[in-house]
C-alpha cells in the first residue's frame, strides 16, 4: 500500500492508527513495517509473530479496531483530523524529517502549513524584555507571511503565539490534542485553532504529557520550521535541545543576544558562540530564510513504493542470533550490519523490525541502530 | 640618521620634537622626510624650500630649539619622557602600525608595554551592568598578566582602568599628558602612572583636547592592543570607530552582547553581526589572544636605513605640475603615481612631501594619497 497523493481510505486510516499506537512502534518502525509488508493492515497481522521472533517475553498491546475508531471519533468531534504522511494536509516541512510521523493529529486550519514556518521558542520564566522581543519578532514575521511555530509553553512560547494569532500560528503539544499544557494556555490553544492556525500532536487523544514527551515535541517544533529562533534561554535549558535538534535537521538556528550578566541570556549567548545567527530584529531572520523559500513547499513525498523483498527467504533463528551477537550499545549503520552479516538486506530489515517491536532496539539519527541492554525490556 | 637600538642623543631628540611638532608634519610625513634627508635635523633645514615648492602661500610654523627644549623640560618635571620609535621604551605594538608616531609622550612605567595589551572601551553613559562587565573583564585580564588599554573616558573606559589599576593599565589621552580629560578622571590618570601603568599621548604638553583629537586617540588605543573589546556602544558611537580602526589594523575585535531592546547594546550587537567575537567572559578573549602571544613583543624596528636617493636629480616644476595634475580627491597608491608619472621614485617622494608640507595632501591607509581641495589649505 502506498499513499502517493490521495487520501487514506477509512479502513486504511484505522490500520495506520492501530499500528502507530502499538507499543514499541515509532515512526521508523512503522515505515519499516509498511515497507516490508506492503500495508499497515498486513503488518498488523504479522506483528505477533515478529515480536516473538524478536525475543519479547509477551505480546505487544495492539489497539483494537474499536479503539482506533473511538480515537477517530473523538478527534472528529473535537474538530481535529488524523492526517497521514502523503495526504495533502500533512505539514510539508515534517516530511523532510529523518523519521517523519506517519500520522499527526491536527486541529485548526491546515492551510497554515503552506506559509513558510519559523519557530520561536524560549524560557518559560522569561523576562519582560524577552516577552517583548518574542512578540516583536512573531508579529513582524506573521505580518510578512510567515507561520510562527512554538510549543504553547509559558513565557516566550505563549508570547510568540499570541503575537501571531491573527496571522496564523502553529502550536505543537507534548500530550494529546485535548490535553494542552499548561492549563493557563488552554484558551490560547483554542484561539490558535479558531483563528486560522493549527494545534498539532503526534500523541493519542487523552494523553497527559509527561516530562519525557517534551523532547519529542521539541523535535516536531524543529522539524516543522525552516529556522528556529531562541529568544531567551538559560544554560542547559530545553530550548537549547530544540536548537540542537534543529541544527541536526539542517534547519537554521537563530538566537537573540543578551547581557552576559543576565542568566536568561546564557543559553542564547552560548548558541551564538556555537555559530547561531544573531537576531536583533525580524529582518535578520528573513534575510537568512528567504533564500530557502523556493524549496519551502516540497513535493508531497508519500511512503515509497515498497522494495521487492519477495526473493528473500525469511530469516532463520541462526541469522537472528548472529545479528543480536553483532549488535551492542554503540549505534551502527544498517549498511555495516548487512555487510557484516552476509544476509540479504530484506532479512536484516526483518530481524531489526522484530527486535524493535520486541523493545530491544534503539533507533538513532541517520538510520543507525543499537541494542538496548536487557534491563531495557 | 637611524635609531636602530640605541637612544636618541639630546640634540637628535630636540630635532625630532621640532619636526613632528611642525605644522602639516604627521607620522607619515616625518618618516618620509627622515628617509629622504637622512635625519630630522637635515629635514628641518630643507623644510622651508620644500614647502614653497609644494605651493604653500606661507612658511609653516617650525618650533624653535628653545620651544622644543621647553617641552622636554616640562615633560621631565612631570615625570614623563618623549620616547622615539626604536627606543627601548617605545610600545612594541605601536611599531606595528601603518604610520606609527615617531615620538610619544609617556608618563608612568614603560615596562607595562611588555605585558600583552588588550583594549577595553565603550559608552560614556554606560549602564551599571556595562560598568560591571567592564570591571569583570579588566580585573580578570589584569590578573592573567594582560595590560588593559583604554581612553580614560567616563563610563566603560574609567571602569576598565580602575579594575586594572593594580595590575597595570594604559590610558591614551586625546590632549597633552598634562591635560587629562574629563576632569573627573585627572586623579585616575595620576593613579595609573603611579601604580605601574602608563599614560600616553602623541600631542604636545599643554594641548587641550578638541573633538577632532579623539579619533586620533582611538587610533592609538586600537594600535596599542592585540585586541579591542567593546563593552557597550550605541549606534554610530566612537567605540565603533575604534573597532573599525582595530579591524583595519588587523587587531582582533570583540564585543559584549546585550538585549536588542537596550540602545547601549545596538553598537555591540552590530559589531557581532559584522563578525566580532562574542564575549561573555574573559576566557573568550584569552582564547583568541593566546595564539598571538608568541609574536606579541616584536623586535624593535627602528626607522629604516634611508634608501639611496642620491642618484636622482631634484624634481622640476614641470614634474610637480604633472603630479598635481594626476592627483585628485580619490586616494591612489604610490606605485600608481610612480608608474603614471614616469619619474624616479625619489622624485615622486619629494614632490609628495612638498605637497604634504604645504597642506595639500591627505594620506590614507596603505600609503595611498589624495589631493585636498584648495579650500583645504
XYZ file of C-alpha atoms in Angstrom:
754
model
C 0.000 0.000 0.000
C 1.333 3.431 -0.855
C -0.100 6.880 -0.321
C 1.260 8.833 -3.231
C -1.132 11.737 -3.490
C -4.593 10.593 -2.417
C -6.176 10.245 0.978
C -6.278 7.096 3.067
C -9.497 5.112 2.983
C -11.313 4.877 6.325
C -10.155 1.284 6.624
C -6.519 2.238 5.900
C -6.626 5.054 8.458
C -7.897 2.634 11.119
C -4.993 0.293 10.359
C -2.436 3.112 10.337
C -3.729 4.375 13.664
C -3.714 0.897 15.227
C -0.159 0.264 14.021
C 1.345 3.605 15.128
C -0.394 3.340 18.534
C 1.079 -0.128 19.070
C 3.692 -0.496 21.797
C 7.291 -0.158 20.521
C 6.157 1.106 17.108
C 7.667 4.506 16.390
C 7.917 6.388 13.117
C 10.913 4.405 11.862
C 9.447 1.020 12.776
C 6.143 1.974 11.180
C 7.868 2.819 7.926
C 9.944 -0.345 8.097
C 6.866 -2.479 8.615
C 4.908 -0.894 5.769
C 7.935 -1.166 3.506
C 8.319 -4.834 4.441
C 4.698 -5.982 4.336
C 3.156 -3.532 1.870
C 0.499 -2.063 4.158
C -0.240 -1.269 7.774
C -3.021 -3.833 7.727
C -0.669 -6.606 6.604
C 1.922 -5.503 9.166
C -0.634 -5.734 11.979
C -1.308 -9.342 11.005
C 2.382 -10.227 11.080
C 3.118 -8.331 14.280
C 2.638 -11.077 16.909
C 4.884 -13.448 15.014
C 7.600 -10.797 14.546
C 7.558 -9.850 18.202
C 8.002 -13.430 19.326
C 10.846 -13.911 16.838
C 12.445 -10.749 18.236
C 12.627 -12.371 21.663
C 9.929 -10.454 23.527
C 8.531 -12.215 26.572
C 4.987 -11.040 25.922
C 2.905 -9.786 23.010
C 2.650 -6.037 22.479
C -0.594 -4.249 23.145
C -2.193 -3.582 19.735
C -5.218 -1.242 19.853
C -8.385 -2.863 18.575
C -10.331 -1.599 15.577
C -12.949 -0.310 18.006
C -10.338 1.626 19.959
C -8.941 3.211 16.802
C -12.456 4.097 15.650
C -13.109 5.675 19.035
C -9.991 7.876 18.740
C -11.000 8.962 15.240
C -14.454 9.761 16.545
C -13.111 11.825 19.438
C -10.866 13.683 17.023
C -13.743 14.384 14.644
C -15.912 15.753 17.421
C -13.035 17.952 18.620
C -12.775 19.396 15.116
C -9.491 17.605 14.543
C -8.222 15.120 11.999
C -5.521 12.465 11.935
C -3.536 13.259 8.823
C -1.288 10.673 7.152
C 2.100 11.492 5.725
C 1.224 11.541 1.995
C -2.069 13.370 2.463
C -2.392 16.962 1.251
C -2.927 18.411 4.734
C 0.247 16.857 6.156
C 2.782 19.631 7.026
C 5.282 19.721 4.134
C 8.260 20.508 6.381
C 7.633 17.454 8.569
C 8.006 15.206 5.531
C 11.604 16.348 5.269
C 12.470 14.972 8.687
C 14.635 11.929 9.180
C 11.794 9.851 10.668
C 8.562 11.714 9.993
C 5.448 10.824 11.949
C 3.173 8.642 9.766
C 0.071 10.166 11.363
C -0.314 13.506 13.058
C -3.335 14.949 14.833
C -4.236 18.426 13.607
C -6.846 20.805 14.933
C -7.418 24.054 13.098
C -6.604 25.211 9.595
C -4.063 23.008 7.758
C -3.515 25.698 5.110
C -1.317 27.446 7.705
C 1.337 24.822 6.871
C 1.671 26.325 3.434
C 3.086 29.542 4.935
C 6.849 29.385 5.403
C 7.234 28.389 9.055
C 9.629 29.880 11.617
C 9.809 28.533 15.174
C 10.167 30.963 18.079
C 10.934 29.329 21.423
C 12.489 30.232 24.749
C 12.395 30.339 28.514
C 9.197 29.749 30.458
C 10.356 32.211 33.141
C 11.083 34.840 30.512
C 11.854 38.447 31.388
C 9.586 41.265 30.281
C 12.197 42.213 27.726
C 12.272 38.660 26.405
C 8.486 38.568 26.127
C 8.527 41.875 24.310
C 11.210 40.634 21.922
C 9.267 37.427 21.194
C 6.129 39.453 20.483
C 8.000 41.839 18.206
C 9.581 39.065 16.162
C 6.385 36.980 15.936
C 4.209 39.945 14.942
C 6.708 41.081 12.331
C 7.213 37.602 10.854
C 3.462 36.944 10.894
C 2.858 40.225 9.096
C 5.357 39.204 6.423
C 3.530 35.946 5.711
C 5.406 33.521 7.930
C 3.719 30.967 10.178
C 5.076 31.131 13.745
C 5.669 27.703 15.297
C 6.084 27.184 19.044
C 5.340 24.855 21.944
C 2.482 26.598 23.823
C 4.646 26.827 26.946
C 4.544 29.736 29.364
C 6.742 32.743 28.662
C 8.361 33.085 25.244
C 6.251 30.391 23.525
C 2.928 31.884 24.606
C 4.078 35.404 23.669
C 5.086 34.229 20.194
C 1.719 32.510 19.630
C -0.262 35.468 20.945
C 1.504 37.988 18.742
C 0.880 35.864 15.636
C -2.678 34.724 16.424
C -4.105 36.958 13.753
C -1.717 35.837 11.016
C -1.623 32.114 11.767
C 0.456 30.275 14.309
C 1.199 26.587 14.928
C 1.338 25.080 18.420
C 2.919 21.661 18.961
C 1.708 19.766 22.040
C 3.596 17.188 24.088
C 0.335 15.482 25.081
C -2.882 14.689 23.222
C -4.673 17.408 21.291
C -7.301 17.539 24.031
C -4.624 17.943 26.727
C -2.976 21.336 26.099
C -0.338 22.141 28.689
C -0.027 24.286 30.777
C -3.711 24.738 31.771
C -3.416 28.533 31.603
C -2.836 28.228 27.843
C -5.891 26.057 27.077
C -7.756 29.106 25.876
C -4.780 30.179 23.764
C -4.741 26.755 22.080
C -8.440 27.096 21.239
C -7.809 30.572 19.851
C -4.940 29.320 17.677
C -7.155 26.655 16.092
C -10.085 29.044 15.685
C -8.119 31.876 14.078
C -6.514 30.223 11.090
C -3.685 28.490 12.895
C -3.220 24.878 13.919
C -2.542 22.816 17.029
C -0.725 19.557 16.323
C 0.358 16.476 18.238
C 1.708 13.043 17.471
C 0.315 11.671 20.743
C -3.106 9.987 21.183
C -6.143 11.903 22.318
C -6.378 11.825 26.092
C -2.590 11.549 26.559
C -1.403 13.562 29.570
C 2.063 14.922 28.741
C 4.903 13.520 30.845
C 8.328 15.162 31.186
C 9.837 12.788 28.625
C 7.255 13.760 25.994
C 8.607 17.299 25.712
C 11.820 16.427 23.847
C 9.620 14.614 21.266
C 7.506 17.747 20.985
C 10.674 19.830 20.578
C 11.725 17.584 17.723
C 8.461 18.300 15.903
C 8.789 22.046 16.540
C 12.265 21.988 14.994
C 11.139 19.743 12.177
C 8.115 21.876 11.304
C 10.157 25.035 10.764
C 12.691 26.339 8.264
C 14.503 28.006 11.144
C 14.300 28.145 14.918
C 14.763 31.332 16.945
C 15.694 31.088 20.628
C 14.729 34.304 22.396
C 15.793 33.705 25.999
C 17.261 30.525 27.410
C 19.252 29.608 30.479
C 22.182 27.205 30.421
C 21.158 23.605 29.680
C 17.534 24.513 29.068
C 15.060 22.725 26.825
C 15.277 25.456 24.194
C 18.917 24.544 23.649
C 17.877 20.954 22.964
C 15.394 22.246 20.397
C 18.201 24.293 18.855
C 20.467 21.247 18.711
C 17.717 19.174 17.088
C 17.059 21.966 14.590
C 20.746 22.117 13.722
C 20.925 18.358 13.284
C 17.958 18.514 10.909
C 19.642 21.188 8.851
C 17.249 23.904 9.995
C 18.640 27.404 10.548
C 19.317 28.318 14.167
C 18.920 31.894 15.397
C 19.462 33.410 18.837
C 18.677 36.752 20.436
C 21.686 38.094 22.396
C 21.510 39.386 25.934
C 23.744 40.710 28.665
C 26.284 38.166 29.935
C 25.147 39.167 33.422
C 21.569 38.024 32.685
C 21.271 34.266 33.298
C 18.352 34.096 30.866
C 20.734 35.050 28.074
C 23.353 32.446 28.967
C 21.845 29.876 26.619
C 21.314 32.223 23.686
C 24.803 33.732 24.007
C 26.163 30.187 24.098
C 24.272 29.381 20.894
C 25.757 32.489 19.280
C 29.245 31.300 20.211
C 28.393 27.981 18.547
C 27.548 29.806 15.335
C 23.835 30.600 15.593
C 22.782 33.690 13.640
C 22.444 36.777 15.811
C 18.968 38.312 15.802
C 18.106 41.819 16.892
C 15.165 42.270 14.531
C 12.938 40.187 12.275
C 14.872 41.178 9.169
C 17.882 39.211 10.466
C 15.712 36.092 10.264
C 14.058 36.962 6.964
C 17.430 37.565 5.327
C 18.529 34.001 6.070
C 15.185 32.294 5.431
C 14.343 33.979 2.127
C 16.937 32.063 0.077
C 15.300 28.814 1.249
C 11.783 29.765 0.226
C 11.916 28.477 -3.335
C 12.179 24.981 -1.812
C 9.941 25.591 1.149
C 6.950 23.630 -0.124
C 8.397 20.355 -1.268
C 6.531 17.933 -3.474
C 4.360 15.590 -1.428
C 6.540 12.592 -0.739
C 4.457 9.574 0.150
C 5.745 6.378 1.611
C 7.960 4.956 -1.059
C 6.773 2.030 -3.110
C 7.949 -0.908 -1.009
C 11.140 -2.522 -2.283
C 10.660 -6.033 -3.677
C 11.679 -8.367 -0.882
C 9.819 -11.376 -2.270
C 13.026 -13.004 -3.440
C 14.484 -13.230 0.074
C 13.593 -16.170 2.285
C 12.524 -15.306 5.862
C 15.467 -15.184 8.269
C 16.207 -18.198 10.477
C 16.976 -18.371 14.198
C 20.666 -18.673 13.439
C 20.514 -15.426 11.423
C 18.721 -13.687 14.319
C 21.304 -14.839 16.818
C 24.090 -13.612 14.544
C 22.623 -10.103 14.307
C 21.984 -9.885 18.061
C 25.546 -11.067 18.637
C 26.858 -8.370 16.290
C 24.882 -5.519 17.857
C 25.722 -3.698 21.055
C 25.117 -0.418 22.828
C 27.085 1.540 20.190
C 24.988 2.678 17.206
C 25.974 1.066 13.911
C 24.603 1.714 10.447
C 22.306 -0.638 8.552
C 24.928 -0.952 5.839
C 27.505 -2.149 8.328
C 25.125 -4.750 9.726
C 24.205 -6.031 6.266
C 27.861 -6.233 5.228
C 28.900 -7.902 8.465
C 26.055 -10.430 8.489
C 26.277 -11.519 4.873
C 22.464 -11.809 4.904
C 20.055 -10.456 2.299
C 19.139 -6.841 3.201
C 15.470 -7.866 3.478
C 16.396 -10.479 6.067
C 18.326 -7.915 8.092
C 15.393 -5.467 7.894
C 13.059 -8.151 9.170
C 15.299 -9.104 12.092
C 15.715 -5.448 13.080
C 11.953 -4.925 12.911
C 11.455 -7.920 15.149
C 13.992 -6.650 17.681
C 12.432 -3.201 17.507
C 8.941 -4.497 18.148
C 10.278 -6.578 20.988
C 11.590 -3.391 22.582
C 15.212 -4.451 22.223
C 16.347 -1.926 19.582
C 17.117 1.766 19.777
C 16.974 3.800 16.572
C 19.348 6.731 16.035
C 19.681 9.563 13.552
C 20.714 8.549 10.054
C 19.204 5.080 10.356
C 21.783 3.725 12.800
C 20.621 1.264 15.478
C 21.910 -0.105 18.775
C 20.813 -2.907 21.069
C 19.175 -1.916 24.355
C 20.542 -3.618 27.466
C 18.300 -6.441 28.646
C 17.083 -4.323 31.542
C 15.578 -2.011 28.950
C 12.905 -4.520 28.055
C 70.393 59.084 10.954
C 68.809 55.865 12.109
C 67.726 54.710 15.537
C 68.295 51.005 15.410
C 68.577 50.052 19.049
C 70.080 52.936 20.959
C 68.564 56.073 22.376
C 68.408 59.451 20.641
C 71.039 61.992 21.649
C 69.639 65.123 23.297
C 70.327 67.036 20.103
C 68.512 64.428 17.997
C 65.516 64.427 20.328
C 65.254 68.216 20.007
C 65.256 67.927 16.225
C 62.734 65.085 16.229
C 60.436 67.067 18.505
C 60.742 70.227 16.394
C 59.996 68.299 13.201
C 56.970 66.319 14.500
C 55.527 69.496 16.096
C 55.777 71.345 12.782
C 52.547 72.244 11.040
C 51.411 69.637 8.445
C 54.007 67.106 9.610
C 52.309 63.897 10.673
C 53.783 60.472 11.258
C 53.942 59.564 7.571
C 55.471 62.889 6.515
C 58.003 62.648 9.331
C 59.116 59.230 8.150
C 59.207 60.418 4.543
C 61.375 63.398 5.434
C 63.845 61.385 7.506
C 64.005 58.743 4.782
C 64.623 61.449 2.195
C 67.142 63.621 4.048
C 68.719 61.142 6.440
C 67.845 62.908 9.696
C 65.260 65.122 11.319
C 67.888 67.864 11.609
C 68.598 67.813 7.879
C 64.878 67.736 7.107
C 64.283 70.826 9.241
C 66.872 72.690 7.167
C 65.210 71.708 3.893
C 61.673 72.348 5.116
C 61.145 75.981 4.001
C 62.314 75.192 0.490
C 60.093 72.101 0.225
C 57.047 73.954 1.451
C 57.488 76.689 -1.119
C 57.985 74.108 -3.877
C 54.766 72.428 -2.706
C 52.829 75.598 -3.403
C 52.138 76.845 0.123
C 51.383 80.537 0.412
C 53.259 80.881 3.693
C 56.005 79.116 5.599
C 54.937 76.569 8.196
C 55.441 77.292 11.861
C 58.523 75.320 12.955
C 59.046 75.265 16.731
C 62.373 76.750 17.806
C 65.075 74.816 19.614
C 64.130 76.747 22.750
C 60.492 75.749 22.421
C 61.408 72.081 21.981
C 63.741 72.265 24.975
C 60.952 73.827 26.996
C 58.570 70.946 26.160
C 61.216 68.382 27.092
C 61.769 70.230 30.351
C 58.047 70.313 31.169
C 57.846 66.602 30.421
C 60.820 65.826 32.628
C 59.350 67.766 35.528
C 56.001 65.949 35.077
C 57.822 62.624 35.365
C 57.243 61.956 31.677
C 59.503 61.240 28.725
C 59.241 61.699 24.975
C 60.127 58.293 23.602
C 61.217 57.824 19.980
C 60.266 54.860 17.845
C 63.222 52.500 18.025
C 63.952 53.349 21.659
C 63.515 50.503 24.142
C 60.622 52.151 25.996
C 58.544 52.691 22.835
C 55.381 50.485 22.949
C 56.139 47.451 20.753
C 52.571 47.180 19.421
C 52.604 50.782 18.163
C 55.596 49.993 15.945
C 53.390 47.577 14.033
C 51.012 50.328 12.978
C 50.801 51.609 9.458
C 52.046 55.065 10.363
C 53.498 54.856 13.867
C 54.084 58.033 15.863
C 57.816 58.903 15.741
C 57.649 60.343 19.269
C 55.215 59.573 22.021
C 54.897 61.148 25.456
C 54.796 58.583 28.241
C 54.210 59.115 31.940
C 54.483 56.138 34.252
C 56.122 52.748 33.913
C 57.053 51.810 30.312
C 57.550 48.164 31.324
C 53.734 47.875 31.245
C 54.052 47.809 27.441
C 55.765 44.448 27.700
C 52.561 42.861 29.007
C 50.284 41.662 26.223
C 47.826 44.550 25.789
C 44.038 44.299 25.402
C 41.906 47.416 24.893
C 38.543 47.687 26.664
C 36.370 50.579 25.502
C 32.737 51.571 25.423
C 29.971 54.023 26.119
C 30.470 57.044 28.359
C 26.848 56.809 29.530
C 27.270 53.134 30.341
C 24.679 51.154 32.294
C 25.511 49.663 35.662
C 25.598 46.271 34.010
C 28.033 47.564 31.406
C 30.284 49.045 34.089
C 30.192 45.774 35.990
C 31.060 43.829 32.854
C 33.996 46.149 32.043
C 35.299 45.760 35.597
C 34.981 41.983 35.469
C 36.814 41.670 32.185
C 39.556 44.163 33.107
C 40.183 42.608 36.526
C 40.285 39.102 35.070
C 42.580 40.064 32.182
C 44.826 42.081 34.501
C 45.071 39.134 36.857
C 46.142 36.934 33.964
C 49.016 39.238 33.043
C 47.435 41.410 30.378
C 47.752 45.195 30.249
C 44.362 46.876 29.886
C 44.365 49.776 27.405
C 41.612 52.408 27.302
C 40.853 56.057 26.718
C 40.262 57.454 30.238
C 36.722 58.460 29.254
C 33.752 58.298 31.620
C 31.830 55.046 31.897
C 33.342 51.891 30.427
C 36.858 53.323 29.944
C 37.189 54.524 33.535
C 35.774 51.251 34.875
C 38.292 49.245 32.857
C 41.220 51.367 34.110
C 40.045 51.255 37.715
C 39.650 47.493 37.760
C 43.164 47.004 36.372
C 44.961 49.753 38.335
C 46.723 47.193 40.490
C 47.944 45.065 37.598
C 48.945 47.815 35.166
C 46.756 49.762 32.790
C 47.478 52.114 29.883
C 45.481 55.306 29.285
C 45.700 57.096 25.948
C 44.886 60.813 26.009
C 43.467 62.962 23.212
C 45.186 66.052 24.616
C 48.602 66.680 26.168
C 49.822 64.468 29.002
C 49.156 67.342 31.422
C 45.578 67.727 30.124
C 43.726 64.532 31.079
C 40.071 64.632 30.063
C 37.469 64.555 31.562
C 38.500 66.490 34.702
C 36.858 63.929 36.982
C 39.433 61.374 35.817
C 42.548 63.504 36.483
C 43.119 61.629 39.714
C 42.623 58.289 37.930
C 45.300 59.276 35.382
C 47.728 60.081 38.202
C 46.949 56.755 39.835
C 47.553 54.864 36.601
C 51.028 56.402 36.218
C 51.853 55.910 39.897
C 50.791 52.260 40.114
C 52.831 50.596 37.405
C 50.723 51.677 34.426
C 51.292 54.388 31.844
C 49.536 57.423 30.423
C 50.458 58.196 26.824
C 49.791 60.895 24.254
C 51.085 61.921 20.870
C 50.019 65.530 21.468
C 52.214 68.328 22.906
C 52.191 69.182 26.574
C 49.578 71.810 27.247
C 47.339 70.702 24.369
C 43.649 70.939 25.264
C 41.827 68.079 23.503
C 39.376 69.120 20.812
C 36.606 66.899 19.427
C 38.693 66.023 16.374
C 41.587 64.776 18.529
C 39.561 61.818 19.846
C 39.600 59.758 16.632
C 43.428 60.095 16.657
C 43.443 58.877 20.249
C 41.165 55.973 19.256
C 43.665 55.011 16.573
C 46.422 54.773 19.183
C 44.190 52.739 21.523
C 43.496 50.270 18.709
C 47.126 50.275 17.636
C 48.459 49.672 21.138
C 46.440 46.495 21.660
C 46.398 42.954 20.315
C 42.620 43.052 20.501
C 39.885 45.558 21.296
C 36.802 44.735 23.371
C 33.708 46.940 23.054
C 31.544 46.550 26.155
C 28.592 48.845 25.479
C 28.129 51.103 22.496
C 25.221 52.864 20.875
C 24.729 53.049 17.120
C 27.339 55.220 15.381
C 29.324 55.793 18.551
C 33.038 56.478 18.866
C 33.689 52.963 20.131
C 32.553 51.600 16.766
C 35.126 53.812 15.055
C 37.786 52.357 17.358
C 36.571 48.883 16.435
C 36.752 49.690 12.725
C 40.283 51.060 13.129
C 41.277 47.975 15.106
C 39.904 45.721 12.376
C 41.732 47.686 9.687
C 44.972 47.283 11.618
C 44.448 43.537 11.860
C 43.736 43.647 15.595
C 41.110 41.257 16.978
C 37.708 42.823 17.622
C 35.500 41.608 20.469
C 32.043 42.721 21.562
C 29.850 42.046 24.576
C 26.269 41.234 23.527
C 23.197 42.851 25.020
C 19.453 42.891 24.646
C 18.270 44.220 21.274
C 15.889 46.398 23.274
C 18.807 48.139 25.041
C 20.102 51.008 22.871
C 23.501 50.725 24.566
C 23.876 47.268 23.034
C 22.938 48.361 19.500
C 26.557 49.029 18.583
C 27.995 45.866 20.101
C 25.281 43.658 18.580
C 26.018 45.324 15.248
C 29.709 44.505 15.649
C 28.796 40.888 16.375
C 26.773 40.759 13.165
C 29.855 42.059 11.346
C 31.879 39.173 12.707
C 33.324 40.439 16.001
C 33.987 37.682 18.546
C 31.248 37.379 21.156
C 32.442 37.898 24.727
C 30.605 36.825 27.832
C 33.705 36.236 29.966
C 37.428 36.969 29.893
C 38.266 33.480 28.683
C 36.565 34.267 25.360
C 39.186 36.991 24.857
C 42.115 34.967 26.172
C 41.263 32.061 23.860
C 41.655 34.283 20.805
C 44.615 36.335 22.023
C 46.773 33.468 23.282
C 47.710 32.183 19.819
C 49.101 35.660 19.026
C 51.304 35.889 22.077
C 54.379 34.263 20.591
C 54.598 37.315 18.308
C 53.339 39.855 20.788
C 56.658 41.523 21.517
C 58.110 42.222 18.116
C 61.766 43.023 17.589
C 62.438 46.744 17.917
C 62.042 48.141 14.428
C 63.776 51.455 14.081
C 63.383 53.870 11.251
C 64.713 52.034 8.251
C 68.108 52.982 6.848
C 67.175 55.663 4.323
C 67.082 54.445 0.730
C 69.784 55.860 -1.502
C 68.172 58.693 -3.411
C 71.425 60.408 -4.281
C 71.272 59.232 -7.885
C 68.013 61.038 -8.585
C 68.066 64.709 -9.596
C 65.677 67.005 -7.704
C 62.261 67.237 -9.405
C 61.494 70.215 -11.631
C 58.399 72.448 -11.754
C 57.114 70.512 -14.742
C 57.327 67.263 -12.734
C 55.452 68.879 -9.839
C 52.683 70.134 -12.111
C 52.332 66.661 -13.631
C 51.867 65.009 -10.250
C 49.356 67.624 -9.073
C 47.509 67.176 -12.375
C 47.410 63.405 -11.870
C 46.147 63.546 -8.290
C 42.581 64.177 -7.196
C 40.248 63.593 -4.297
C 40.323 59.784 -4.803
C 43.168 58.023 -2.970
C 45.744 56.420 -5.264
C 48.732 54.306 -4.339
C 52.325 55.492 -4.544
C 53.072 52.755 -7.066
C 50.360 54.031 -9.379
C 51.678 57.589 -9.179
C 55.253 56.485 -9.881
C 54.161 54.341 -12.827
C 51.898 57.058 -14.214
C 54.449 59.855 -13.843
C 57.436 58.033 -15.281
C 59.585 59.890 -12.696
C 62.230 58.383 -10.433
C 60.572 57.163 -7.209
C 62.752 59.554 -5.204
C 61.428 62.481 -7.238
C 57.853 61.404 -6.615
C 58.561 61.043 -2.876
C 59.992 64.544 -2.788
C 57.032 66.085 -4.607
C 54.569 64.313 -2.312
C 56.497 65.512 0.751
C 56.359 69.055 -0.568
C 52.611 68.832 -1.183
C 52.140 67.290 2.238
C 54.090 70.022 3.995
C 52.134 72.613 2.059
C 48.922 71.098 3.494
C 47.700 69.950 0.088
C 47.978 66.178 0.570
C 45.890 63.705 2.518
C 47.476 60.391 3.485
C 45.385 57.195 3.645
C 45.864 53.669 4.940
C 48.294 51.544 2.968
C 50.331 54.515 1.800
C 47.708 55.875 -0.624
C 47.357 59.637 -1.021
C 44.831 62.110 -2.367
C 44.886 65.820 -3.108
C 42.956 68.087 -0.765
C 40.647 70.620 -2.414
C 42.194 74.083 -2.496
C 39.870 75.216 0.245
C 41.609 72.696 2.476
C 44.733 74.808 2.642
